[in-house]
Each structure stands twice: as C-alpha cells, then as structure tokens.
C-alpha cells in the first residue's frame, strides 16, 4: 500500500504554522457586529425574584440586554450526541432558576466588549436562595430537588430516571451470578476509588459568531466537534426549523470533548435573532473553567473475587457519577464507564455494574476524552493491581492470565473480538520499560525510591447503531479529487488520514485529494468527531464511495474507448483497454468529459453506518521516583503500546497517543478541583488549576509504540487511538507507588499531600 502506514504531513500544517486566519475569532466581522457578555449566577442554587436592566440598557453602545423573559420557553440539551439522546432536555437558554455558580442569568450585547462588560455589572438581580448540594450520594438522599420542572423531555428515556431523587439514570450490567462467584472466591478485594472533575484546558476557549444571511437563515461560525448535532441543538433551542440554521466549523484550537456541546452558540444566536445583527461571544478563561463542562467526577466501589491461582472469578462495580447541574452526556458517560472497560476482563465468570447518574449544584459534567472509560479504567485497574498484591502475584502476570484475547465471545461483549494484539502489546511494553532487567522497587537513597507499574485497557471504536458518515468524492478536471465530508478535524489530522484512505482506494497520492469538511450546507452528514469514530466510520464511507466512483470512471472510459466495461481497466492514472494498453483515456480527459455534453458528472456518494464497535487495546507501563520525604511523585518514563489495528498515519497516531497520555498524567498527578463551601469554583485559571508542562514531562519521558492487528471491519484494518491512551496512566502510576511504598492511592490526583498522608497512615498502622 502506497498511502497506508505512511506519515503524510498534516494538510493544514502550513496554514497553522504561518498563522493563517483559520479560527473563529479570525473570521471577518460584518459591519454592526455586537459583542456579547454573560452575567452569571453568584449562587449555586437560587431563583431570580427580580431583575432590573434599566441602568445596563442606558450604557452608551448597548444594543440589547436579554433575560429569561426574552428567551424562548424551550428546554433543550447542549449534548452533541446522536438523536435520540439519553440526555435530558433540562436547560433553557436563560431561565429564572439558576443551578450552579456560573449559570447564565442575562446577556448583554454592545458595540464594544468594554461597553458590554460595564453594562453587565449594572444589572441588578434579587435572588431567592435555595438549598444546594454538591455530592451525588448526598444529593440522592437530601430531599433537595434540583430539577422539578414538568416539561423536561428525555428523547431516549434512560432506565432509572427519577428526578425527585436527582437521579437521571441507573445503568446496570449483569452477566452471571456475581454474589455466588464472590462467595466461592478464595480471595476477595473491595475498595472505593474516586476520580475528580477534570477541565478540558483547551487553548482556544469556547466561542461562536452568528449572523443572519441575506435569505434570513441563521449562520453559526463555530469551534465544534459535531457540526450537524450543533445545528440541531441550536435550531431546537431557538425554536427554528433546522433548515434555517447553517453551521460552519472553523479550525478547532483544542476540543477533547469540550466542543461537542452547544454552549455559546444558542446565546449568540439569540442575540442575533433579537437584534437582527451579527453577534460574537468569546468566553474568557475563567468562564471556560467555571461555566462550560468538565469530566464527570465519579466514586466507584469495586469488588473482585479470585482463586488462589490467580483466576479472576467475579467483578462488581457500583458507581456514583456526578453530572452537575444539567444532564447532558451524563447517562451515556455512566454507561461507557462500564461498557468500554469491562471487556478487558470479560473472561471472569460473573460481572456486575450499577452506575447512577446524579444531579448536583456544580458545573455540568460533559464529554471529555475517555468519556467515562478513563474513570472506570482507573477504578478497575487499581483494584486488579491490589488483588494481585493480595494474592502475592506480579500484577503483570495476573493481567496476562485474565485479560481478553482474540476470539473471545459472550459475556459483556457485543460481538466476537476479531482483532486483538493485547498480549503482544503487554510483551513489548514489558521489554521497553525493563520489567525483567530492573527491580520493580529500587531504593535510590534514604529519601527516594524508584518503582515500576502496569495497567491495560480497552476502548470501543465508534457507537454501534448511532455513528454514521456520508462522503462525496468528485473527479476534478485536472485528474485530482475533491472529498466532501462532514467529519470534524479537531487538530487530530483526520482530514489528512481521510485523504490517505481515499488516495489508497483510488490508487493515487494523498496530495491529489483535496478534503473539504465542516460546513452543514456544503458538506455531507457526519455524526462528528467523538466516540473514537472518525477514521473507522468516515474511512469506511470513503471506501464505498471510491468503489462507486471507480466503476463510474471505468464506465465513462469504456464509452470513450468504445469497448465493453469488462475490457476496461482503471489503474489510478487512466482507464485503458486491457488487451491494448496503448488505448487509454487519462483522468484529465475523464474529468473534462464529465463536465461537458450529456455525460454524467463523475461524482459518487456513499454512507457507512457503524454496526460494530471493534476494541482498541493498550498497555501502559510507568516508571516513577517517589520522594518519601515530600510525597512528590516524579514520572521518569511512561511506555504505552497500542493495538489500534492498521496504523494509517504513524506520526499522527503517535502524537494522538502522546497527547492522551499527557492528559492522563495531568489527571493522575496535577489537576485538582477546589470549590468553596458555597460551590464557587476556586481553580478557575491556569494559576490555580495546574496541568503538566514540559518541565514536568520531558520529551523523552513518553514512549509510544504500535503492535498492528487486522480489524476486518475497519478501513484497511484500522481501529481507533484517540481516547484509549488516557486510561492506563493513573492506574499504572498507582501500581508503581504501591511497589515503591506499600500504599494504595485510590483518590485522584496523587498530590504530594495525599501521598504523605497515606505514608503516615501506613507508618502509624505499622
């Protein structure tokens, strides 16, 4: 293959490197553009009893001040998933009740940002304070009802919907008799694990620009991962027919799931509809932390049972997921915390999971790289390491004995595992980290100990019966191709990868495929860049479209050559007569023919709907140095080996995995959320909220390799890579810390304070 397995440079490299105007804020502003600022709630739970906008409207340059009295009385979800969602339609653009510190109270639109900011400070609001609750278990039993509205609508009603208990869903998995297996197990381990809310920390904050086109349609310029879902939610929230909204996706300055939601777009759209003028809303960094979405904080009790020989018999997980003030993505995230992780140990006789999704009065949870599987993976993998320790087994050997393998069926699996190189991933990672040549625990000096840890993971590729992509490929007059797709490149390089797949299918080079994506008027439908789906779903659609187009080119060439289609052959550059190769029609000639006379245009479209969700597998190995005097964990090396099927573009796949690992390192060691007693987010800037930088993680710290398998359902055997890379970091570090100091860290992040506390408790116990 000429184009597959080749590190083709990203198609947008030059534009990004030279500072070309490709982002939302670069979009040329039309005359009369208004700048929008949001007045936000200072209370975690309150009802607006009075609001006076008189002084704000009097500020020079102010064009509009909008409150809940001016907003559509329509409940919607900001969720960017496929309809029908399991997410409740529980929010309005502006509402009389506010449910977290940062919730929207009013919009101010003015000629300048300065005028809008000044006016927002002059709005006088009187609040009736309501009791607030911040932890899911407390919320469920408190009697405080966060959403008592009768007009909430859930398109795909999740099991366990009980708003009187602040419960959105209760998702269960039951395979075999867990209680019986635990009763028979010779060793049982039970522990509670906690993961924190995590910010997306993308460099480009959420923002949008809206205007009315000459035909009266609302145009939304957005930084989005899912243009078509965004269009649907904007139209719904504003009470518009979907055909009256156009979304244009600009280049995305970091998304990680945080741009899968309709946050700024309905607000800016409302201003445009009310004033008839273009509107620009750009969240500042504080707003991006405190008023968008985060990773769902979860608290999971894991119980495992095994025999003395290390055979895993039973898995039981009980999960409380904190979805915050609104329920977008909540039920699905709770489900994925099980479905994307439990296949790792599907060979256990019995598996049980119960995940509750609970409203609280904090910033809403949403989609973030890993989508629940990161949280579930941390809890399960930590428990696996602890069970191995109880058994006196090496944590690597315990995993090798019990993990999923090629050909596994049944249990929690939706279909047979038809591609799996996990054992080879484990073996390669073991060699790379020096598992056999190094001691798992080495004392450096009286204060420092070095140790190794391991974890593994699975992650599904796409969402069956939901993810869909349509692509169109057109032969151009010069013999090149135009590929139209609705897939959203987030900086991951998907435009490049899709060009490579098209080029391989059409026997040409990626440079001769021009990819155009992200415009709901001129692109083709795609569910969006989430659920580790783009390469798999859009790539399969490209293969189908390319086959159609090749057949059309052969037909057109045969007509020109006056031979039968059976005698004509396409070789990537021309159509020729098989028995007389000197008789041919070039691609340029075919392109010219298709644009003139009565000939059909050489253009083909195809749709691929995902019916399967093949599993990506990864191993992760950590080498740490623990300072037992300060509790500081220094990550020396992290080795990850992935089975993502056939690697289409090794360079892009590697940086994707490295980026995921970096996010996992942040979650494991640095990123901690603090709130005041009243629910105000205190870690709302990069001064307070710490993410890893190059000083924390030097360039040679992270090592990523691939072990290829051949996924029969994937384009050229490909599976996903983007999300699985996050999952193994924290549990591998936790395993290493246990080897170093004999302590089990079960609450993220592993700050020096937590480590010191655990060391002192262990010393006290001894």
XYZ file of C-alpha atoms in Angstrom:
766
model
C 0.000 0.000 0.000
C 1.360 3.382 -1.043
C -0.626 5.640 1.297
C -1.401 3.489 4.329
C 1.159 3.256 7.090
C 2.837 6.417 5.791
C 3.419 9.524 7.920
C 1.975 12.056 5.496
C 2.260 15.627 6.901
C -0.989 17.206 8.056
C -2.756 19.051 5.269
C -3.174 22.184 7.407
C 0.395 22.320 8.710
C 1.471 25.349 6.678
C -1.662 27.357 7.476
C -1.349 26.767 11.206
C 2.406 27.309 11.317
C 2.182 30.621 9.454
C -0.715 31.986 11.489
C -3.288 31.893 8.723
C -6.758 33.134 9.786
C -8.396 29.781 10.396
C -10.068 30.097 13.827
C -13.443 31.524 14.831
C -12.024 34.800 16.085
C -10.209 35.229 12.755
C -13.481 35.171 10.826
C -14.081 38.596 9.228
C -16.638 40.500 11.291
C -19.549 42.037 9.416
C -20.422 45.699 9.961
C -22.575 46.157 13.052
C -21.246 43.130 14.918
C -22.252 43.092 18.576
C -20.048 41.763 21.359
C -21.828 39.619 23.920
C -21.081 39.255 27.612
C -22.861 36.990 30.083
C -23.966 37.884 33.601
C -23.577 34.727 35.656
C -25.042 33.482 38.911
C -23.003 34.002 42.101
C -25.083 31.299 43.812
C -25.139 27.535 43.438
C -28.930 27.316 43.604
C -31.346 30.230 43.528
C -34.446 31.654 41.923
C -34.427 35.102 40.362
C -37.139 37.079 42.135
C -36.448 40.408 40.432
C -34.123 41.693 37.741
C -33.639 45.323 36.730
C -31.784 46.057 33.480
C -32.556 49.797 33.267
C -29.079 51.074 34.095
C -27.435 48.482 31.865
C -29.529 49.483 28.857
C -28.547 53.125 29.380
C -24.826 52.446 28.854
C -23.700 54.015 25.563
C -23.232 51.366 22.867
C -25.522 48.781 24.454
C -27.907 47.313 21.877
C -29.697 44.675 23.948
C -29.968 43.255 27.450
C -31.732 39.909 27.481
C -33.084 37.956 30.468
C -35.187 34.839 30.878
C -38.208 36.988 29.948
C -36.723 37.428 26.463
C -35.601 33.845 25.839
C -37.571 31.028 24.201
C -39.527 28.880 26.624
C -37.888 25.758 25.229
C -35.968 23.088 27.085
C -33.043 21.560 25.234
C -29.800 19.716 25.847
C -26.377 21.040 24.946
C -25.336 17.422 24.294
C -23.718 16.902 20.920
C -24.734 13.278 20.511
C -26.965 11.499 18.027
C -30.719 11.791 18.397
C -32.481 10.335 20.286
C -30.148 11.085 23.197
C -30.396 9.654 26.673
C -29.514 13.152 27.904
C -32.449 15.060 29.396
C -33.609 18.252 27.716
C -33.392 20.098 31.021
C -31.984 23.553 30.284
C -33.169 26.787 28.696
C -31.033 29.469 27.112
C -31.930 31.706 30.069
C -34.068 30.600 32.986
C -35.481 32.013 36.207
C -33.795 29.279 38.276
C -30.003 29.081 38.393
C -28.393 25.817 39.435
C -24.642 26.381 39.805
C -22.219 29.240 40.334
C -21.670 30.429 36.784
C -25.106 29.629 35.366
C -26.356 32.180 32.830
C -28.554 34.999 34.179
C -28.542 37.643 31.425
C -26.919 38.546 28.103
C -25.583 41.983 27.230
C -24.831 42.877 23.593
C -22.971 46.075 22.789
C -20.854 47.762 20.143
C -17.704 47.042 22.142
C -16.618 44.439 24.668
C -15.870 47.176 27.168
C -19.415 48.545 26.983
C -20.889 45.059 27.320
C -18.755 44.313 30.370
C -19.663 47.628 32.021
C -23.370 47.130 31.381
C -23.357 43.567 32.736
C -22.087 44.908 36.071
C -25.020 47.336 36.248
C -27.758 44.709 36.085
C -29.459 44.469 39.466
C -30.666 40.992 40.409
C -32.516 39.858 43.516
C -32.277 36.161 44.319
C -34.275 33.803 46.477
C -31.614 31.409 47.727
C -32.352 27.689 47.524
C -30.526 24.837 49.287
C -27.621 23.437 47.293
C -25.955 20.043 47.264
C -22.595 19.100 45.749
C -22.024 15.362 46.259
C -24.093 12.713 44.428
C -24.820 10.393 47.376
C -25.959 13.340 49.464
C -27.979 14.708 46.565
C -29.871 11.454 46.108
C -30.997 11.390 49.744
C -31.211 15.117 50.562
C -34.784 15.842 49.512
C -33.466 18.851 47.564
C -34.877 18.626 44.050
C -32.651 20.357 41.511
C -34.979 19.830 38.552
C -38.659 19.718 39.446
C -39.890 21.029 36.094
C -42.701 19.137 34.439
C -41.592 19.971 30.905
C -38.242 18.135 30.909
C -38.042 15.803 27.931
C -35.732 12.796 27.556
C -35.708 11.559 23.923
C -34.333 8.118 24.802
C -35.691 7.595 28.300
C -32.882 6.082 30.382
C -33.625 3.403 32.949
C -33.902 4.753 36.450
C -34.946 8.302 35.629
C -36.094 9.684 38.987
C -35.761 13.482 39.210
C -37.318 13.538 42.682
C -34.081 11.848 43.848
C -31.954 13.908 41.410
C -31.241 10.669 39.564
C -31.079 10.825 35.779
C -30.247 7.199 35.142
C -29.341 3.898 36.716
C -27.436 1.768 34.212
C -26.877 -1.904 35.012
C -24.848 -4.758 33.577
C -25.340 -8.290 34.854
C -23.533 -11.333 33.489
C -23.596 -14.486 35.583
C -24.197 -14.685 39.316
C -21.736 -12.275 40.923
C -22.788 -12.959 44.516
C -22.387 -16.694 44.077
C -18.964 -16.297 42.464
C -17.796 -13.946 45.208
C -18.993 -16.403 47.839
C -16.916 -19.155 46.205
C -13.852 -16.985 45.574
C -10.829 -17.766 47.747
C -9.693 -14.112 47.848
C -11.982 -11.077 47.722
C -10.892 -7.463 47.423
C -13.167 -4.445 47.957
C -12.203 -0.768 47.862
C -13.562 2.682 46.974
C -11.957 4.739 44.197
C -12.548 8.401 43.404
C -11.836 10.392 40.255
C -12.047 14.148 40.073
C -13.725 16.558 37.716
C -11.167 17.462 35.066
C -11.098 20.569 32.888
C -10.547 20.280 29.147
C -7.924 23.059 29.349
C -8.012 23.617 25.600
C -6.051 26.662 24.448
C -8.931 28.114 22.415
C -11.839 28.836 24.734
C -15.423 28.202 23.634
C -16.666 30.876 21.230
C -19.025 31.499 18.359
C -20.041 34.119 15.832
C -23.562 34.338 14.422
C -25.258 36.387 11.731
C -28.318 36.349 9.505
C -27.586 35.514 5.889
C -29.344 37.541 3.169
C -32.001 34.827 2.925
C -32.740 35.165 6.661
C -31.070 31.948 7.753
C -29.008 31.937 10.945
C -25.343 31.233 10.205
C -23.211 29.965 13.084
C -19.432 30.152 12.865
C -18.286 27.676 15.481
C -15.397 25.818 17.031
C -17.164 22.472 17.213
C -16.591 18.744 17.092
C -20.040 17.900 15.757
C -21.392 20.484 13.260
C -24.606 18.617 12.463
C -25.529 17.940 16.078
C -24.708 21.553 16.918
C -27.034 22.707 14.145
C -29.833 20.540 15.534
C -29.450 21.801 19.101
C -29.141 25.466 18.093
C -32.245 25.215 15.936
C -34.174 23.414 18.663
C -33.152 25.786 21.448
C -34.130 28.855 19.410
C -37.365 27.394 18.028
C -36.146 27.452 14.423
C -36.640 24.885 11.666
C -33.377 23.027 11.241
C -33.189 24.176 7.622
C -32.980 27.761 8.854
C -29.609 27.158 10.549
C -26.214 26.723 8.916
C -23.098 25.756 10.889
C -19.595 26.407 9.592
C -16.856 24.689 11.577
C -13.599 26.586 11.709
C -10.287 25.070 12.789
C -10.547 23.899 16.390
C -7.933 25.082 18.889
C -8.313 22.029 21.092
C -11.545 20.234 21.903
C -11.086 16.949 23.804
C -14.890 16.611 24.044
C -15.430 20.115 25.400
C -16.533 21.345 21.977
C -19.093 18.620 21.475
C -21.652 20.858 23.212
C -23.857 23.814 22.301
C -22.765 26.341 24.948
C -22.073 29.723 23.335
C -23.948 29.202 20.073
C -27.555 29.421 21.381
C -26.623 32.555 23.360
C -25.062 34.371 20.417
C -27.854 33.105 18.165
C -30.497 34.546 20.471
C -28.813 37.970 20.336
C -28.723 37.848 16.539
C -32.385 36.876 16.295
C -33.443 39.579 18.758
C -31.381 42.379 17.221
C -31.006 41.292 13.607
C -27.280 41.960 13.957
C -24.190 39.748 13.955
C -23.090 38.664 17.426
C -19.756 37.431 18.770
C -19.404 35.628 22.102
C -15.962 34.593 23.328
C -15.641 33.045 26.771
C -12.699 34.194 28.854
C -10.526 31.628 30.603
C -12.391 31.892 33.904
C -15.710 31.242 32.164
C -14.235 28.339 30.251
C -13.331 26.704 33.554
C -16.437 27.593 35.535
C -19.307 27.715 33.042
C -18.832 25.038 30.381
C -18.416 21.311 31.181
C -15.881 19.012 32.865
C -15.068 15.345 33.132
C -17.626 13.686 35.400
C -16.335 13.109 38.911
C -17.060 9.520 39.941
C -16.930 7.445 43.086
C -16.735 3.695 42.476
C -16.722 0.762 44.843
C -15.061 -2.215 43.189
C -15.251 -5.776 44.464
C -13.194 -8.532 42.852
C -13.043 -12.229 43.595
C -10.354 -14.704 42.544
C -8.972 -18.133 43.302
C -5.548 -18.589 44.866
C -4.067 -19.500 41.484
C -4.936 -16.004 40.200
C -8.043 -16.861 38.182
C -10.385 -13.880 38.259
C -13.900 -15.066 39.048
C -16.090 -12.011 39.622
C -16.217 -8.247 39.121
C -18.716 -5.943 40.794
C -18.667 -2.149 40.395
C -21.049 0.345 41.965
C -20.631 3.849 40.573
C -21.950 7.281 41.515
C -21.419 9.774 38.697
C -21.704 13.486 39.470
C -23.340 15.052 36.419
C -23.622 18.527 37.920
C -26.473 20.946 37.332
C -27.549 19.656 33.920
C -27.616 16.188 32.484
C -26.016 16.482 29.056
C -23.980 13.333 28.302
C -24.491 12.045 31.869
C -26.323 8.748 31.260
C -24.083 7.839 28.313
C -20.876 8.612 30.236
C -22.037 6.397 33.110
C -22.768 3.614 30.649
C -19.396 3.914 28.889
C -17.614 3.753 32.254
C -18.679 0.107 32.146
C -19.053 -0.876 28.503
C -15.650 0.373 27.342
C -13.693 -1.103 30.253
C -15.295 -4.361 31.358
C -14.329 -6.197 28.126
C -10.716 -6.095 29.390
C -11.558 -8.935 31.799
C -14.545 -10.453 30.067
C -13.321 -13.961 30.924
C -14.489 -13.581 34.538
C -17.425 -15.898 35.280
C -19.654 -13.081 36.516
C -19.658 -9.311 36.022
C -21.967 -6.763 37.590
C -22.112 -2.978 37.241
C -24.554 -0.424 38.594
C -23.960 3.194 37.637
C -26.109 6.042 38.935
C -26.035 9.478 37.305
C -26.948 12.192 39.801
C -27.681 15.916 39.572
C -25.781 18.278 41.891
C -25.254 22.046 42.018
C -21.831 22.178 40.350
C -20.557 22.861 36.837
C -22.177 20.326 34.499
C -20.277 17.223 33.524
C -19.870 16.559 29.833
C -17.846 14.724 27.236
C -14.098 14.607 27.860
C -11.569 12.353 26.168
C -12.209 8.876 27.548
C -15.881 9.624 28.250
C -16.257 7.700 31.498
C -13.936 4.886 30.490
C -10.990 6.778 31.976
C -12.739 6.860 35.354
C -13.914 3.263 35.132
C -10.489 2.129 33.965
C -8.777 3.796 36.908
C -11.017 2.062 39.422
C -10.916 -1.380 37.822
C -7.190 -1.406 37.049
C -6.248 -0.191 40.533
C -8.415 -2.930 42.026
C -6.782 -5.509 39.744
C -3.309 -4.473 40.957
C -4.428 -4.584 44.589
C -5.985 -8.017 44.153
C -2.765 -9.271 42.584
C -0.865 -7.943 45.606
C -3.222 -9.806 47.972
C -2.568 -12.973 46.007
C 1.182 -12.415 46.095
C 1.231 -12.307 42.290
C 3.070 -9.985 39.964
C 0.483 -7.504 38.644
C 1.715 -8.075 35.079
C 1.325 -11.850 35.332
C -2.133 -11.534 36.882
C -3.290 -9.417 33.941
C -1.724 -11.757 31.419
C -3.653 -14.636 32.954
C -7.061 -12.943 32.923
C -7.174 -10.389 30.088
C -9.199 -10.512 26.879
C -7.882 -12.326 23.827
C -8.625 -12.838 20.157
C -11.792 -14.851 19.556
C -13.433 -14.080 22.897
C -17.239 -14.016 22.729
C -20.159 -13.647 25.099
C -20.143 -12.025 28.495
C -20.260 -8.245 28.215
C -19.022 -8.345 24.618
C -21.452 -7.208 21.948
C -19.653 -9.236 19.294
C -16.673 -11.535 18.895
C -13.208 -9.995 19.271
C -11.862 -10.356 15.734
C -8.679 -8.333 16.158
C -6.568 -8.321 19.307
C -2.838 -7.935 19.844
C -3.061 -7.154 23.564
C -0.686 -9.935 24.573
C 1.952 -8.579 22.181
C 1.292 -5.045 23.487
C 1.969 -6.273 27.010
C 5.118 -8.131 25.982
C 6.557 -5.169 24.055
C 5.791 -2.741 26.861
C 7.400 -5.086 29.358
C 10.611 -5.134 27.313
C 10.622 -1.373 26.734
C 10.224 -0.472 30.406
C 12.749 -3.086 31.519
C 10.313 -5.064 33.660
C 12.653 -8.058 33.874
C 16.000 -6.264 33.901
C 15.078 -3.744 36.617
C 13.867 -4.302 40.121
C 10.221 -3.361 40.494
C 11.344 -1.399 43.541
C 14.815 0.119 43.891
C 15.982 2.317 46.770
C 17.976 5.231 45.304
C 18.847 6.853 48.631
C 17.229 7.348 52.019
C 14.569 9.661 50.554
C 13.985 8.337 47.037
C 12.592 5.058 45.703
C 12.113 4.038 42.074
C 9.426 1.583 41.008
C 7.511 0.187 38.029
C 3.769 -0.187 37.492
C 1.478 -1.573 34.811
C -2.095 -1.257 33.546
C -4.046 -2.221 30.445
C -7.207 -1.018 28.783
C -9.779 -1.440 26.068
C -11.877 1.152 24.265
C -14.593 0.703 21.690
C -14.271 2.207 18.220
C -17.472 4.148 17.409
C -21.019 3.764 18.718
C -22.992 0.959 17.053
C -26.335 1.936 15.520
C -25.588 5.623 16.082
C -22.428 6.713 14.282
C -22.838 7.435 10.605
C -20.868 9.178 7.878
C -21.662 10.129 4.320
C -18.902 11.272 1.975
C -18.827 12.506 -1.593
C -15.837 12.158 -3.944
C -15.677 14.095 -7.201
C -13.195 13.748 -10.037
C -11.870 17.183 -10.972
C -10.944 18.429 -14.440
C -7.209 18.119 -13.714
C -7.479 14.499 -12.574
C -7.391 15.265 -8.869
C -10.218 14.541 -6.436
C -12.417 16.584 -4.123
C -13.528 14.793 -0.962
C -16.526 16.329 0.806
C -17.124 15.147 4.360
C -18.898 16.289 7.470
C -16.154 14.849 9.658
C -14.655 17.433 12.017
C -10.872 17.686 12.212
C -10.019 18.795 15.765
C -6.337 19.109 15.098
C -6.086 15.338 15.201
C -5.268 15.222 11.492
C -8.428 13.446 10.401
C -8.553 15.434 7.147
C -5.104 14.040 6.364
C -5.955 10.475 7.336
C -9.160 10.527 5.284
C -7.200 11.863 2.302
C -4.801 8.928 2.687
C -7.648 6.409 2.759
C -9.248 7.981 -0.323
C -5.909 8.097 -2.121
C -5.251 4.433 -1.447
C -8.717 3.447 -2.607
C -8.315 5.498 -5.808
C -4.703 4.442 -6.415
C -3.349 7.978 -6.314
C -1.404 10.098 -3.824
C -2.816 11.937 -0.815
C -1.608 15.228 -2.307
C -4.123 14.770 -5.133
C -7.093 14.547 -2.752
C -8.496 17.864 -1.536
C -10.569 17.475 1.639
C -13.343 19.924 2.468
C -15.177 19.442 5.748
C -17.265 21.104 8.399
C -19.986 23.087 6.582
C -23.517 21.773 7.067
C -24.660 23.435 3.828
C -21.981 22.053 1.547
C -20.605 19.058 3.372
C -22.168 15.657 3.830
C -23.645 14.277 7.037
C -21.361 13.009 9.775
C -22.187 12.427 13.428
C -18.984 14.193 14.445
C -15.554 13.742 15.959
C -16.274 11.817 19.134
C -16.522 8.228 20.350
C -13.213 7.361 18.648
C -15.085 7.042 15.382
C -13.799 9.290 12.597
C -11.188 7.098 10.920
C -13.333 3.997 11.250
C -16.722 5.386 10.210
C -15.791 8.072 7.687
C -12.975 5.874 6.376
C -15.396 3.054 5.593
C -17.718 5.504 3.840
C -14.783 6.656 1.699
C -14.019 3.090 0.630
C -17.614 2.620 -0.512
C -17.700 5.940 -2.364
C -14.354 5.258 -4.040
C -15.598 1.911 -5.370
C -18.637 3.631 -6.840
C -16.525 6.349 -8.432
C -14.066 3.874 -9.925
C -16.949 1.974 -11.503
C -18.265 5.234 -12.967
C -14.829 6.145 -14.336
C -14.475 2.731 -15.929
C -17.927 3.112 -17.484
C -17.092 6.579 -18.829
C -13.700 5.439 -20.098
C -15.141 2.379 -21.795
C -17.696 4.537 -23.617
C -14.913 6.827 -24.846
C -12.757 3.859 -25.897
C -15.714 2.079 -27.481
C -15.100 -1.118 -25.567
C -17.093 -3.043 -23.007
C -16.754 -2.220 -19.330
C -15.357 -5.707 -18.765
C -12.478 -4.914 -21.128
C -11.659 -1.572 -19.452
C -9.201 -1.286 -16.567
C -8.573 1.616 -14.162
C -5.005 1.900 -12.850
C -5.164 5.147 -10.887
C -3.998 7.409 -13.699
C -6.119 6.309 -16.634
C -8.695 3.881 -17.998
C -7.281 1.601 -20.705
C -8.229 -1.417 -22.774
C -6.811 -4.437 -21.011
C -5.675 -6.155 -24.204
C -4.435 -2.921 -25.804
C -2.898 -0.728 -23.088
C -1.937 1.902 -25.661
C -5.634 2.709 -25.946
C -6.452 4.784 -22.876
C -8.280 7.785 -21.501
C -6.432 9.844 -18.895
C -8.017 11.079 -15.669
C -7.772 14.621 -17.006
C -9.737 13.593 -20.085
C -12.329 11.813 -17.950
C -12.694 14.929 -15.791
C -13.147 17.102 -18.863
C -15.701 14.705 -20.358
C -17.727 14.691 -17.166
C -18.052 18.488 -17.248
C -19.327 18.763 -20.810
C -22.007 17.465 -23.108
C -24.505 14.889 -21.959
C -22.051 12.848 -19.856
C -22.793 12.292 -16.189
C -20.567 14.111 -13.744
C -18.091 11.733 -12.168
C -19.141 12.110 -8.556
C -20.090 9.429 -6.051
C -21.523 9.439 -2.548
C -21.744 6.666 -0.004
C -22.876 6.214 3.588
C -21.449 3.980 6.262
C -23.413 3.254 9.420
C -21.475 1.684 12.246
C -22.968 -1.643 13.289
C -19.900 -2.869 15.158
C -17.568 -1.354 17.750
C -14.216 -3.157 17.498
C -11.999 -2.872 20.550
C -8.724 -0.982 20.681
C -6.249 -2.423 23.190
C -3.386 -0.704 25.004
C -0.817 -1.480 27.648
C 0.716 1.179 29.868
C 3.893 0.983 31.976
C 5.078 3.645 34.413
C 8.482 4.171 35.989
C 8.401 6.616 38.879
C 10.654 8.052 41.527
C 8.924 8.675 44.842
C 10.293 11.163 47.326
C 9.133 9.660 50.623
C 10.137 12.834 52.474
C 7.884 15.183 50.453
C 5.406 12.751 48.868
C 6.220 14.017 45.390
C 5.908 11.541 42.522
C 8.248 12.132 39.596
C 7.302 10.301 36.432
C 10.545 9.121 34.823
C 9.088 7.167 31.906
C 5.728 6.140 30.591
C 5.606 3.435 27.935
C 2.444 2.745 26.001
C 1.926 0.120 23.325
C -1.270 0.214 21.297
C -3.210 -2.168 19.110
C -5.289 0.220 17.025
C -5.459 -2.119 14.070
C -3.608 -0.962 10.976
C -1.932 2.381 11.652
C -2.924 4.701 8.789
C -0.516 7.533 9.669
C 2.085 6.533 12.284
C 3.220 10.085 13.089
C -0.305 11.348 13.698
C -1.261 8.225 15.651
C 1.808 8.625 17.844
C 1.126 12.268 18.715
C -2.512 11.382 19.392
C -1.413 8.744 21.881
C 1.188 11.065 23.404
C -1.443 13.767 23.862
C -3.788 11.332 25.569
C -1.016 10.147 27.870
C -0.193 13.758 28.760
C -3.844 14.308 29.695
C -3.708 11.138 31.787
C -0.577 12.394 33.550
C -2.382 15.625 34.374
C -5.325 13.721 35.781
C -3.044 11.436 37.792
C -0.657 13.971 39.307
C -1.623 17.598 38.822
C -5.209 18.520 38.020
C -7.220 19.126 41.161
C -10.555 20.896 41.501
C -11.323 23.037 44.541
C -14.655 24.666 45.386
C -15.684 26.928 48.211
C -18.325 25.838 50.714
C -20.880 27.750 48.642
C -19.987 25.934 45.430
C -17.811 28.562 43.744
C -15.045 27.059 41.640
C -11.719 28.272 43.041
C -9.473 26.586 40.458
C -10.702 28.714 37.569
C -7.436 29.794 35.954
C -4.127 28.229 34.985
C -2.619 29.916 38.038
C -4.732 27.678 40.305
C -5.510 24.727 38.041
C -2.243 23.014 37.174
C -1.737 20.994 34.016
C 1.545 19.253 33.145
C 4.135 21.152 31.134
C 7.444 20.169 29.549
C 9.314 20.690 32.804
C 7.044 18.089 34.400
C 7.112 15.697 31.442
C 10.322 15.993 29.387
C 10.233 14.974 25.703
C 11.873 11.589 26.278
C 9.522 10.635 29.122
C 6.672 9.318 26.953
C 7.298 6.441 24.564
C 4.599 5.108 22.272
C 4.760 2.079 20.005
C 2.222 0.111 17.992
C 1.538 -3.559 17.500
C -0.718 -3.907 14.490
C -3.646 -6.250 14.173
C -6.023 -6.529 11.253
C -9.565 -5.424 12.085
C -11.745 -6.970 9.350
C -14.442 -4.317 9.653
C -12.081 -1.325 9.624
C -10.807 0.645 6.614
C -7.600 -1.172 5.695
C -7.830 -2.832 9.109
C -7.833 0.378 11.183
C -9.339 0.973 14.633
C -9.240 3.990 16.966
C -6.425 5.532 19.008
C -7.585 8.911 20.346
C -9.232 8.024 23.657
C -7.759 4.737 24.879
C -4.373 6.333 25.513
C -5.680 8.252 28.556
C -6.866 5.251 30.530
C -3.756 3.417 31.697
C -1.713 6.317 33.098
C -3.188 6.820 36.568
C -3.582 3.118 37.467
C -0.062 2.288 36.238
C 1.346 5.080 38.425
C -0.752 3.838 41.364
C 0.677 0.342 40.890
C 4.200 1.781 40.863
C 3.561 3.775 44.052
C 2.424 0.594 45.805
C 5.620 -1.139 44.741
C 7.647 1.827 45.985
C 5.982 2.418 49.333
C 3.330 -0.221 50.011
C 0.472 2.302 49.909
C -2.665 2.176 47.781
C -3.674 5.524 46.299
C -7.368 5.448 45.454
C -8.262 9.120 45.059
C -7.098 11.274 42.153
C -4.934 13.245 41.778
C -1.914 11.779 43.563
C -0.735 15.048 45.086
C 2.232 15.127 47.485
C -0.215 15.872 50.310
C -2.239 12.719 49.609
C 0.883 10.606 49.272
C 2.328 11.929 52.528
C -0.944 11.309 54.322
C -1.004 7.716 53.069
C 2.634 7.201 54.076
C 1.957 8.488 57.595
C -1.160 6.342 57.953
C 0.813 3.279 56.896
C 3.582 4.155 59.363
C 1.003 4.600 62.109
C -0.591 1.229 61.292
C 2.786 -0.478 61.485
